[in-house]
mmCIF file of C-alpha atoms in Angstrom:
data_model
loop_
_atom_site.group_PDB
_atom_site.id
_atom_site.type_symbol
_atom_site.label_atom_id
_atom_site.label_comp_id
_atom_site.label_asym_id
_atom_site.label_seq_id
_atom_site.Cartn_x
_atom_site.Cartn_y
_atom_site.Cartn_z
ATOM 1 C CA MET A 23 10.206 29.939 2.221
ATOM 2 C CA VAL A 24 8.377 28.379 -0.729
ATOM 3 C CA GLU A 25 5.022 28.950 0.977
ATOM 4 C CA GLY A 26 5.804 32.613 1.716
ATOM 5 C CA LEU A 27 6.979 33.269 -1.825
ATOM 6 C CA ALA A 28 3.852 31.669 -3.271
ATOM 7 C CA ALA A 29 1.558 33.677 -0.984
ATOM 8 C CA ALA A 30 3.296 36.954 -1.837
ATOM 9 C CA VAL A 31 3.124 36.265 -5.561
ATOM 10 C CA ALA A 32 -0.569 35.334 -5.377
ATOM 11 C CA VAL A 33 -1.494 38.504 -3.459
ATOM 12 C CA ILE A 34 0.482 40.768 -5.804
ATOM 13 C CA ALA A 35 -1.041 39.136 -8.883
ATOM 14 C CA LEU A 36 -4.563 39.536 -7.508
ATOM 15 C CA LEU A 37 -4.085 43.195 -6.559
ATOM 16 C CA ARG A 38 -2.493 44.211 -9.856
ATOM 17 C CA SER A 39 -5.234 42.937 -12.144
ATOM 18 C CA ASN A 40 -8.586 44.276 -13.318
ATOM 19 C CA TYR A 41 -10.881 41.426 -14.234
ATOM 20 C CA GLU A 42 -13.733 41.212 -16.696
ATOM 21 C CA THR A 43 -17.041 39.467 -16.100
ATOM 22 C CA THR A 44 -16.140 36.693 -18.559
ATOM 23 C CA GLU A 45 -12.993 35.941 -16.590
ATOM 24 C CA PHE A 46 -14.925 35.660 -13.328
ATOM 25 C CA VAL A 47 -17.404 33.316 -15.026
ATOM 26 C CA ARG A 48 -14.564 31.080 -16.238
ATOM 27 C CA PHE A 49 -12.979 31.180 -12.789
ATOM 28 C CA GLY A 50 -16.246 30.189 -11.135
ATOM 29 C CA SER A 51 -16.842 27.404 -13.659
ATOM 30 C CA LEU A 52 -13.425 25.833 -13.095
ATOM 31 C CA LEU A 53 -13.667 26.140 -9.322
ATOM 32 C CA GLY A 54 -17.168 24.663 -9.322
ATOM 33 C CA LEU A 55 -16.104 21.708 -11.468
ATOM 34 C CA ALA A 56 -13.035 21.101 -9.291
ATOM 35 C CA VAL A 57 -15.153 21.110 -6.128
ATOM 36 C CA LEU A 58 -17.773 18.836 -7.693
ATOM 37 C CA GLN A 59 -15.121 16.382 -8.907
ATOM 38 C CA ALA A 60 -13.490 16.318 -5.466
ATOM 39 C CA GLU A 61 -16.834 15.688 -3.755
ATOM 40 C CA LEU A 62 -17.852 12.926 -6.171
ATOM 41 C CA SER A 63 -14.508 11.143 -5.784
ATOM 42 C CA ARG A 64 -13.900 11.931 -2.111
ATOM 43 C CA SER A 65 -13.839 8.313 -0.937
ATOM 44 C CA VAL A 66 -11.685 7.274 -3.907
ATOM 45 C CA GLU A 67 -9.092 9.957 -3.163
ATOM 46 C CA ARG A 68 -8.927 9.125 0.549
ATOM 47 C CA LEU A 69 -8.353 5.448 -0.177
ATOM 48 C CA ARG A 70 -5.840 6.271 -2.915
ATOM 49 C CA ARG A 71 -3.854 8.448 -0.515
ATOM 50 C CA THR A 72 -3.895 5.686 2.079
ATOM 51 C CA LEU A 73 -2.486 3.162 -0.394
ATOM 52 C CA CYS A 74 0.151 5.323 -2.058
ATOM 53 C CA ASP A 75 0.764 8.912 -1.059
ATOM 54 C CA ARG A 76 2.656 10.505 -3.936
ATOM 55 C CA PRO A 77 3.048 14.150 -2.927
ATOM 56 C CA HIS A 78 2.294 15.958 -6.173
ATOM 57 C CA ILE A 79 0.371 13.476 -8.338
ATOM 58 C CA ASN A 80 -3.385 14.097 -8.251
ATOM 59 C CA MET A 81 -6.335 15.269 -10.334
ATOM 60 C CA THR A 82 -6.024 18.978 -9.539
ATOM 61 C CA SER A 83 -3.867 19.680 -12.595
ATOM 62 C CA VAL A 84 -6.945 19.258 -14.809
ATOM 63 C CA TRP A 85 -8.405 22.436 -13.322
ATOM 64 C CA THR A 86 -5.287 24.397 -12.383
ATOM 65 C CA PHE A 87 -3.669 24.009 -15.802
ATOM 66 C CA ALA A 88 -6.925 24.936 -17.519
ATOM 67 C CA GLY A 89 -6.848 28.048 -15.335
ATOM 68 C CA VAL A 90 -3.313 28.835 -16.477
ATOM 69 C CA LEU A 91 -4.487 28.751 -20.099
ATOM 70 C CA VAL A 92 -7.722 30.765 -19.859
ATOM 71 C CA LEU A 93 -7.504 32.963 -16.741
ATOM 72 C CA PRO A 94 -5.490 36.040 -15.833
ATOM 73 C CA GLN A 95 -2.556 35.128 -13.643
ATOM 74 C CA GLY A 96 -4.099 36.378 -10.399
ATOM 75 C CA LEU A 97 -7.279 34.331 -10.830
ATOM 76 C CA ALA A 98 -5.288 31.262 -11.916
ATOM 77 C CA LEU A 99 -3.243 31.419 -8.701
ATOM 78 C CA ALA A 100 -6.359 31.954 -6.585
ATOM 79 C CA LEU A 101 -7.975 28.956 -8.284
ATOM 80 C CA GLY A 102 -5.100 26.667 -7.284
ATOM 81 C CA LEU A 103 -5.149 27.872 -3.673
ATOM 82 C CA LEU A 104 -8.921 27.463 -3.316
ATOM 83 C CA ILE A 105 -8.863 23.967 -4.840
ATOM 84 C CA TYR A 106 -6.244 22.847 -2.325
ATOM 85 C CA LEU A 107 -8.115 24.524 0.535
ATOM 86 C CA HIS A 108 -11.252 22.583 -0.376
ATOM 87 C CA LEU A 109 -9.320 19.312 -0.684
ATOM 88 C CA TRP A 110 -7.807 19.866 2.746
ATOM 89 C CA LEU A 111 -11.135 20.681 4.387
ATOM 90 C CA ARG A 112 -13.182 17.947 2.712
ATOM 91 C CA VAL A 113 -10.790 15.137 1.787
ATOM 92 C CA TRP A 114 -7.345 15.154 3.388
ATOM 93 C CA ARG A 115 -7.969 16.636 6.840
ATOM 94 C CA GLY A 116 -7.568 14.033 9.562
ATOM 95 C CA MET A 117 -5.344 11.742 7.480
ATOM 96 C CA SER A 118 -2.162 11.220 9.506
ATOM 97 C CA HIS A 119 0.078 11.013 6.435
ATOM 98 C CA ARG A 120 -1.445 14.166 4.937
ATOM 99 C CA PRO A 121 -0.670 16.871 7.557
ATOM 100 C CA ALA A 122 -1.534 20.509 6.971
ATOM 101 C CA TYR A 123 2.042 21.635 6.334
ATOM 102 C CA ARG A 124 2.347 19.200 3.414
ATOM 103 C CA VAL A 125 -0.871 20.460 1.862
ATOM 104 C CA VAL A 126 0.328 24.053 2.260
ATOM 105 C CA TYR A 127 3.648 23.190 0.628
ATOM 106 C CA CYS A 128 1.976 21.376 -2.290
ATOM 107 C CA ALA A 129 -0.440 24.282 -2.771
ATOM 108 C CA ALA A 130 2.542 26.641 -2.821
ATOM 109 C CA ALA A 131 4.221 24.416 -5.404
ATOM 110 C CA ILE A 132 1.092 24.628 -7.564
ATOM 111 C CA VAL A 133 1.050 28.426 -7.265
ATOM 112 C CA ILE A 134 4.677 28.689 -8.386
ATOM 113 C CA SER A 135 4.069 26.160 -11.193
ATOM 114 C CA CYS A 136 1.081 28.187 -12.386
ATOM 115 C CA LEU A 137 3.196 31.332 -12.248
ATOM 116 C CA ALA A 138 6.046 29.778 -14.254
ATOM 117 C CA SER A 139 3.848 28.188 -16.913
ATOM 118 C CA GLY A 140 1.559 31.210 -17.011
ATOM 119 C CA ALA A 141 4.484 33.417 -17.995
ATOM 120 C CA ILE A 142 4.676 31.488 -21.266
ATOM 121 C CA VAL A 143 1.046 32.133 -22.199
ATOM 122 C CA SER A 144 0.577 35.554 -20.581
ATOM 123 C CA GLY A 145 -1.117 38.150 -22.745
ATOM 124 C CA TRP A 146 -3.319 35.669 -24.586
ATOM 125 C CA ASN A 147 -6.801 36.858 -25.391
ATOM 126 C CA GLY A 148 -8.436 33.458 -25.368
ATOM 127 C CA LEU A 149 -6.633 30.379 -26.608
ATOM 128 C CA PRO A 150 -4.614 30.741 -29.818
ATOM 129 C CA VAL A 151 -5.088 28.310 -32.653
ATOM 130 C CA GLY A 152 -2.614 26.855 -35.100
ATOM 131 C CA PHE A 153 0.718 25.128 -34.773
ATOM 132 C CA ALA A 154 2.509 27.954 -32.942
ATOM 133 C CA GLY A 155 -0.240 28.198 -30.337
ATOM 134 C CA SER A 156 -0.203 24.441 -29.796
ATOM 135 C CA LEU A 157 3.552 24.530 -29.215
ATOM 136 C CA LYS A 158 3.060 27.241 -26.588
ATOM 137 C CA ILE A 159 0.548 25.049 -24.764
ATOM 138 C CA VAL A 160 2.950 22.091 -24.826
ATOM 139 C CA GLU A 161 5.746 24.328 -23.553
ATOM 140 C CA ALA A 162 3.538 25.626 -20.742
ATOM 141 C CA ALA A 163 2.573 22.063 -19.771
ATOM 142 C CA ALA A 164 6.226 21.001 -19.692
ATOM 143 C CA VAL A 165 7.179 23.956 -17.490
ATOM 144 C CA PHE A 166 4.215 23.280 -15.172
ATOM 145 C CA THR A 167 5.252 19.631 -14.761
ATOM 146 C CA VAL A 168 8.976 20.215 -14.293
ATOM 147 C CA VAL A 169 8.662 23.108 -11.837
ATOM 148 C CA ASN A 170 6.076 21.303 -9.714
ATOM 149 C CA ALA A 171 8.055 18.059 -9.693
ATOM 150 C CA PHE A 172 11.340 19.694 -8.707
ATOM 151 C CA ILE A 173 9.813 21.784 -5.922
ATOM 152 C CA VAL A 174 8.204 18.694 -4.403
ATOM 153 C CA ALA A 175 11.351 16.603 -4.959
ATOM 154 C CA LEU A 176 13.335 19.213 -3.036
ATOM 155 C CA SER A 177 10.889 18.929 -0.144
ATOM 156 C CA VAL A 178 11.082 15.124 -0.139
ATOM 157 C CA TYR A 179 14.881 15.233 -0.172
ATOM 158 C CA LEU A 180 15.106 17.777 2.659
ATOM 159 C CA HIS A 181 12.608 15.906 4.855
ATOM 160 C CA THR A 182 13.643 12.296 4.206
ATOM 161 C CA GLY A 183 17.078 12.384 2.620
ATOM 162 C CA ALA A 184 15.796 10.143 -0.185
ATOM 163 C CA ARG A 185 17.933 10.181 -3.324
ATOM 164 C CA ALA A 186 16.286 7.566 -5.558
ATOM 165 C CA PRO A 187 14.476 9.160 -8.537
ATOM 166 C CA ARG A 188 11.414 7.008 -7.814
ATOM 167 C CA SER A 189 11.176 8.432 -4.286
ATOM 168 C CA LEU A 190 11.739 12.015 -5.406
ATOM 169 C CA PHE A 191 9.679 12.158 -8.598
ATOM 170 C CA GLY A 192 7.305 9.185 -8.379
ATOM 171 C CA THR A 193 7.008 6.230 -10.716
ATOM 172 C CA GLY A 194 6.561 6.273 -14.470
ATOM 173 C CA ASP A 195 2.858 5.566 -13.983
ATOM 174 C CA ASP A 196 2.586 8.474 -11.531
ATOM 175 C CA ASN A 197 4.044 10.902 -14.024
ATOM 176 C CA LEU A 198 2.003 9.491 -16.902
ATOM 177 C CA LEU A 199 -1.058 10.292 -14.788
ATOM 178 C CA GLU A 200 0.200 13.863 -14.361
ATOM 179 C CA ILE A 201 0.658 14.241 -18.127
ATOM 180 C CA THR A 202 -2.837 12.842 -18.716
ATOM 181 C CA THR A 203 -4.366 15.393 -16.347
ATOM 182 C CA LEU A 204 -2.582 18.178 -18.234
ATOM 183 C CA VAL A 205 -4.054 16.888 -21.504
ATOM 184 C CA LEU A 206 -7.504 16.920 -19.907
ATOM 185 C CA GLY A 207 -6.780 20.403 -18.596
ATOM 186 C CA THR A 208 -5.996 21.572 -22.113
ATOM 187 C CA SER A 209 -9.254 20.039 -23.364
ATOM 188 C CA THR A 210 -11.123 21.801 -20.565
ATOM 189 C CA ALA A 211 -9.553 25.135 -21.499
ATOM 190 C CA LEU A 212 -10.490 24.669 -25.157
ATOM 191 C CA GLY A 213 -14.034 23.828 -24.125
ATOM 192 C CA ILE A 214 -14.373 26.890 -21.895
ATOM 193 C CA VAL A 215 -13.303 29.201 -24.714
ATOM 194 C CA HIS A 216 -15.015 27.573 -27.694
ATOM 195 C CA ALA A 217 -17.844 25.354 -26.321
ATOM 196 C CA PRO A 218 -18.655 26.201 -22.671
ATOM 197 C CA ALA A 219 -21.776 24.034 -22.598
ATOM 198 C CA LEU A 220 -19.642 20.922 -23.161
ATOM 199 C CA VAL A 221 -17.179 21.590 -20.331
ATOM 200 C CA PRO A 222 -19.137 19.696 -17.610
ATOM 201 C CA PHE A 223 -18.695 16.520 -19.648
ATOM 202 C CA VAL A 224 -14.974 16.641 -18.814
ATOM 203 C CA LEU A 225 -15.987 15.412 -15.367
ATOM 204 C CA LEU A 226 -16.745 11.932 -16.694
ATOM 205 C CA PRO A 227 -13.230 11.029 -17.937
ATOM 206 C CA VAL A 228 -11.678 12.668 -14.859
ATOM 207 C CA LEU A 229 -13.803 10.566 -12.504
ATOM 208 C CA VAL A 230 -13.146 7.382 -14.490
ATOM 209 C CA LEU A 231 -9.403 8.107 -14.572
ATOM 210 C CA HIS A 232 -9.357 8.702 -10.823
ATOM 211 C CA ARG A 233 -11.133 5.422 -10.142
ATOM 212 C CA SER A 234 -8.926 3.473 -12.566
ATOM 213 C CA VAL A 235 -5.822 4.763 -10.774
ATOM 214 C CA LEU A 236 -7.257 3.468 -7.499
ATOM 215 C CA VAL A 237 -7.988 0.064 -9.051
ATOM 216 C CA ARG A 238 -4.396 -0.146 -10.258
ATOM 217 C CA GLN A 239 -3.095 0.735 -6.798
ATOM 218 C CA LEU A 240 -5.328 -1.923 -5.226
ATOM 219 C CA GLU A 241 -3.940 -4.492 -7.660
ATOM 220 C CA ILE A 242 -0.395 -3.504 -6.756
ATOM 221 C CA ALA A 243 -1.162 -3.631 -3.041
ATOM 222 C CA ALA A 244 -2.567 -7.147 -3.455
ATOM 223 C CA ASN A 245 0.385 -8.456 -5.484
ATOM 224 C CA ILE A 246 3.463 -6.680 -4.135
ATOM 225 C CA ASP A 247 5.391 -7.555 -0.988
ATOM 226 C CA GLY A 248 5.304 -4.460 1.188
ATOM 227 C CA LYS A 249 8.833 -4.735 2.557
ATOM 228 C CA THR A 250 10.754 -5.485 -0.620
ATOM 229 C CA GLY A 251 8.699 -4.208 -3.559
ATOM 230 C CA VAL A 252 8.822 -7.519 -5.445
ATOM 231 C CA LEU A 253 5.914 -9.927 -6.001
ATOM 232 C CA ASN A 254 4.496 -11.600 -2.927
ATOM 233 C CA ALA A 255 4.384 -15.391 -2.765
ATOM 234 C CA HIS A 256 0.755 -15.680 -3.888
ATOM 235 C CA ALA A 257 1.199 -13.399 -6.911
ATOM 236 C CA TRP A 258 4.460 -15.094 -7.910
ATOM 237 C CA HIS A 259 2.835 -18.545 -7.752
ATOM 238 C CA ALA A 260 -0.116 -17.402 -9.872
ATOM 239 C CA LEU A 261 2.167 -15.858 -12.483
ATOM 240 C CA SER A 262 4.445 -18.898 -12.519
ATOM 241 C CA GLU A 263 1.549 -21.296 -13.048
ATOM 242 C CA ARG A 264 0.466 -19.302 -16.102
ATOM 243 C CA GLU A 265 4.004 -19.212 -17.489
ATOM 244 C CA LEU A 266 4.408 -22.944 -16.910
ATOM 245 C CA THR A 267 1.192 -23.640 -18.807
ATOM 246 C CA SER A 268 2.476 -21.497 -21.690
ATOM 247 C CA ALA A 269 5.832 -23.307 -21.659
ATOM 248 C CA ALA A 270 4.096 -26.690 -21.789
ATOM 249 C CA ARG A 271 1.934 -25.567 -24.687
ATOM 250 C CA ALA A 272 4.903 -24.148 -26.618
ATOM 251 C CA LYS A 273 7.200 -27.029 -25.644
ATOM 252 C CA SER A 274 9.744 -24.488 -24.386
ATOM 253 C CA LYS A 275 11.839 -24.393 -21.227
ATOM 254 C CA LEU A 276 11.556 -22.367 -18.052
ATOM 255 C CA GLY A 277 13.917 -21.765 -15.144
ATOM 256 C CA VAL A 278 13.343 -21.300 -11.424
ATOM 257 C CA LEU A 279 15.839 -19.885 -8.929
ATOM 258 C CA MET A 280 15.504 -20.062 -5.162
ATOM 259 C CA LEU A 281 17.738 -17.664 -3.245
ATOM 260 C CA ASP A 282 18.475 -17.442 0.462
ATOM 261 C CA LEU A 283 20.441 -14.605 2.053
ATOM 262 C CA ASP A 284 23.293 -16.194 4.006
ATOM 263 C CA HIS A 285 23.572 -15.523 7.756
ATOM 264 C CA PHE A 286 20.756 -12.992 7.651
ATOM 265 C CA LYS A 287 19.994 -13.556 11.343
ATOM 266 C CA GLN A 288 23.376 -12.023 12.116
ATOM 267 C CA VAL A 289 22.356 -8.855 10.282
ATOM 268 C CA ASN A 290 19.255 -8.576 12.464
ATOM 269 C CA ASP A 291 21.206 -9.372 15.635
ATOM 270 C CA VAL A 292 24.019 -6.888 14.963
ATOM 271 C CA TYR A 293 22.199 -4.001 13.272
ATOM 272 C CA GLY A 294 18.572 -4.487 14.341
ATOM 273 C CA HIS A 295 15.438 -5.659 12.570
ATOM 274 C CA LEU A 296 14.724 -2.294 10.943
ATOM 275 C CA ALA A 297 18.177 -2.367 9.396
ATOM 276 C CA GLY A 298 17.473 -5.936 8.320
ATOM 277 C CA ASP A 299 14.375 -4.740 6.487
ATOM 278 C CA VAL A 300 16.490 -2.172 4.625
ATOM 279 C CA VAL A 301 18.961 -4.890 3.639
ATOM 280 C CA LEU A 302 16.131 -7.120 2.389
ATOM 281 C CA LYS A 303 14.767 -4.307 0.224
ATOM 282 C CA VAL A 304 18.179 -3.520 -1.256
ATOM 283 C CA VAL A 305 18.835 -7.208 -1.965
ATOM 284 C CA ALA A 306 15.420 -7.509 -3.656
ATOM 285 C CA GLU A 307 16.204 -4.472 -5.815
ATOM 286 C CA THR A 308 19.613 -5.930 -6.667
ATOM 287 C CA ILE A 309 18.100 -9.242 -7.740
ATOM 288 C CA SER A 310 15.547 -7.425 -9.909
ATOM 289 C CA GLU A 311 18.262 -5.323 -11.544
ATOM 290 C CA HIS A 312 20.475 -8.292 -12.433
ATOM 291 C CA VAL A 313 17.950 -10.752 -13.858
ATOM 292 C CA ARG A 314 16.506 -10.312 -17.340
ATOM 293 C CA ASP A 315 13.865 -7.657 -17.976
ATOM 294 C CA TYR A 316 11.124 -10.242 -18.445
ATOM 295 C CA ASP A 317 11.998 -12.412 -15.430
ATOM 296 C CA SER A 318 9.761 -12.266 -12.343
ATOM 297 C CA VAL A 319 11.169 -11.850 -8.830
ATOM 298 C CA GLY A 320 9.162 -12.774 -5.741
ATOM 299 C CA ARG A 321 9.664 -12.965 -2.011
ATOM 300 C CA PHE A 322 9.116 -16.515 -0.846
ATOM 301 C CA GLY A 323 9.234 -15.700 2.850
ATOM 302 C CA GLY A 324 11.733 -14.368 5.372
ATOM 303 C CA GLU A 325 15.038 -13.856 3.586
ATOM 304 C CA GLU A 326 14.160 -16.220 0.715
ATOM 305 C CA PHE A 327 13.444 -15.047 -2.826
ATOM 306 C CA VAL A 328 12.369 -16.811 -6.003
ATOM 307 C CA VAL A 329 12.926 -15.925 -9.648
ATOM 308 C CA LEU A 330 11.001 -17.221 -12.651
ATOM 309 C CA LEU A 331 12.963 -17.224 -15.926
ATOM 310 C CA PRO A 332 10.632 -17.841 -18.910
ATOM 311 C CA GLY A 333 12.301 -19.570 -21.854
ATOM 312 C CA ALA A 334 15.533 -20.166 -19.920
ATOM 313 C CA THR A 335 17.534 -23.309 -20.655
ATOM 314 C CA GLU A 336 20.114 -24.963 -18.432
ATOM 315 C CA THR A 337 22.819 -22.853 -20.058
ATOM 316 C CA ASP A 338 20.811 -19.642 -19.499
ATOM 317 C CA VAL A 339 19.978 -20.131 -15.827
ATOM 318 C CA LEU A 340 23.472 -20.411 -14.352
ATOM 319 C CA PRO A 341 24.886 -17.136 -15.790
ATOM 320 C CA VAL A 342 21.871 -15.219 -14.474
ATOM 321 C CA ALA A 343 22.247 -16.803 -11.042
ATOM 322 C CA GLU A 344 25.981 -16.061 -10.972
ATOM 323 C CA ARG A 345 25.354 -12.456 -11.962
ATOM 324 C CA VAL A 346 22.934 -12.058 -9.058
ATOM 325 C CA ARG A 347 25.306 -13.772 -6.619
ATOM 326 C CA ARG A 348 28.204 -11.482 -7.521
ATOM 327 C CA ALA A 349 26.012 -8.379 -7.329
ATOM 328 C CA VAL A 350 24.850 -9.261 -3.814
ATOM 329 C CA MET A 351 28.456 -9.865 -2.727
ATOM 330 C CA ALA A 352 29.384 -6.356 -3.871
ATOM 331 C CA LEU A 353 26.635 -4.633 -1.876
ATOM 332 C CA GLU A 354 27.378 -2.051 0.777
ATOM 333 C CA VAL A 355 24.115 -1.076 2.457
ATOM 334 C CA GLU A 356 23.924 2.017 4.649
ATOM 335 C CA VAL A 357 21.506 1.491 7.534
ATOM 336 C CA ALA A 358 20.376 3.504 10.536
ATOM 337 C CA THR A 359 21.033 1.973 13.963
ATOM 338 C CA ALA A 360 20.633 3.054 17.577
ATOM 339 C CA THR A 361 24.265 4.211 17.571
ATOM 340 C CA GLY A 362 24.097 6.050 14.248
ATOM 341 C CA PRO A 363 24.532 5.210 10.549
ATOM 342 C CA ARG A 364 26.455 2.056 9.718
ATOM 343 C CA VAL A 365 27.308 0.146 6.550
ATOM 344 C CA VAL A 366 26.452 -3.539 6.116
ATOM 345 C CA ARG A 367 29.075 -5.386 4.084
ATOM 346 C CA GLY A 368 29.947 -8.983 3.387
ATOM 347 C CA LEU A 369 26.496 -10.078 2.266
ATOM 348 C CA SER A 370 26.148 -13.242 0.223
ATOM 349 C CA VAL A 371 23.412 -15.410 -1.197
ATOM 350 C CA SER A 372 23.056 -19.124 -1.876
ATOM 351 C CA ILE A 373 21.094 -20.058 -4.989
ATOM 352 C CA GLY A 374 19.411 -23.244 -6.126
ATOM 353 C CA ALA A 375 18.264 -23.677 -9.731
ATOM 354 C CA ALA A 376 15.883 -25.977 -11.578
ATOM 355 C CA VAL A 377 14.711 -26.019 -15.196
ATOM 356 C CA TYR A 378 11.441 -27.225 -16.724
ATOM 357 C CA PRO A 379 10.953 -29.986 -17.834
ATOM 358 C CA SER A 380 14.125 -31.744 -16.645
ATOM 359 C CA GLY A 381 13.638 -30.490 -13.094
ATOM 360 C CA GLY A 382 9.922 -31.262 -12.999
ATOM 361 C CA THR A 383 6.765 -30.743 -15.011
ATOM 362 C CA VAL A 384 4.680 -29.022 -12.332
ATOM 363 C CA LEU A 385 5.542 -25.905 -10.361
ATOM 364 C CA GLU A 386 5.655 -27.548 -6.940
ATOM 365 C CA ARG A 387 8.094 -30.153 -8.218
ATOM 366 C CA LEU A 388 10.306 -27.455 -9.753
ATOM 367 C CA LEU A 389 10.303 -25.557 -6.468
ATOM 368 C CA HIS A 390 11.150 -28.727 -4.557
ATOM 369 C CA VAL A 391 14.136 -29.414 -6.838
ATOM 370 C CA ALA A 392 15.315 -25.785 -6.657
ATOM 371 C CA ASP A 393 14.944 -25.886 -2.871
ATOM 372 C CA SER A 394 17.022 -29.082 -2.687
ATOM 373 C CA ALA A 395 19.682 -27.404 -4.821
ATOM 374 C CA LEU A 396 19.597 -24.395 -2.498
ATOM 375 C CA TYR A 397 20.226 -26.543 0.561
ATOM 376 C CA GLN A 398 23.042 -28.293 -1.235
ATOM 377 C CA ALA A 399 24.572 -24.863 -1.890
ATOM 378 C CA LYS A 400 24.173 -24.033 1.809
ATOM 379 C CA ASN A 401 25.728 -27.295 2.935
ATOM 380 C CA SER A 402 28.627 -26.855 0.506
ATOM 381 C CA GLY A 403 29.759 -23.625 2.129
ATOM 382 C CA ARG A 404 27.155 -21.030 1.042
ATOM 383 C CA ASN A 405 27.633 -18.174 -1.445
ATOM 384 C CA ARG A 406 27.347 -20.430 -4.474
ATOM 385 C CA VAL A 407 24.975 -21.625 -7.191
ATOM 386 C CA VAL A 408 23.819 -25.235 -7.533
ATOM 387 C CA ALA A 409 21.536 -26.614 -10.264
ATOM 388 C CA LEU A 410 19.784 -29.974 -10.014
ATOM 389 C CA ALA A 411 17.582 -32.115 -12.214
ATOM 390 C CA ALA A 412 14.675 -34.106 -10.838
ATOM 391 C CA ALA A 413 15.715 -37.277 -9.066
#
């Protein structure tokens, strides 16, 4: 439905307009720059899509939003469609997680976003100057972003059933990237109207931005546990070593929690391993939500997690651990099984705690003490918190 509406609108807009030579020149310039940028960053975009395929966050807004600001509506819509056609033919085709129907839907979303934001600036003869004109550009950018995001979020919800804002709308970094591309699009539009010879130089920041986004995604892929979204063991160890060095230098304290999900094998046996993975992810999210904002959660292996609490004293560690324990007890996790949806209840976690320097002055010693406390919690009946000092 969205695709049909977008196609109809684009055709009507093209047929109803009479274009001037200047408008065709601007159209050709934007399309040429978009194609050149896509070709120069082709390998970057393919790898970026492989690592993290956010449906509507990409570099195309630089060119499509510039088109909204400086082109008649029909040419602006055609620009968006041609950019996505080129990306499909040269970049995304053959990628299993980027099928044609998704590209068509995203292109349709861009067309409708251009239409909605273009209505705000329709009738402009070039870009206006002054405060009022700037407000119109900001308003158009906001409409472009919101309409595009909600159309794609609707698609994600209908296809996957996802409800989490992060799944529907992307992360904060994703949306900051979208805003940045709109700012670059505005700069491109200003250049086309007032200094056309400078417009090709916009390519440089766009290419650098694209590559920097990939670098960030590579860093995340190297440091984040794929199943749970928290730090992997290597990244958590590296971070903890740095924090321990800082604590020693400042003569401050530092807490470590080791957590083990009780009877997790039963979850796998009863509901299946895929359901177990869902439970692990929800537990990891719950731990992250109930520790302090500046604490670091990692997956130690299997159903074991670790938490680093910078600056935490003995009196700080236990309340945090208890808060996590109670939150896990309250969980009700809906999982898919071979017999249909089911709800996992009755989860619990055993937690061992240690504090620097009383629990040890090196990380491995702290982990050993926290691990001993964890096993004491297990042997005492599970679903409890135990803190130990070094023997």
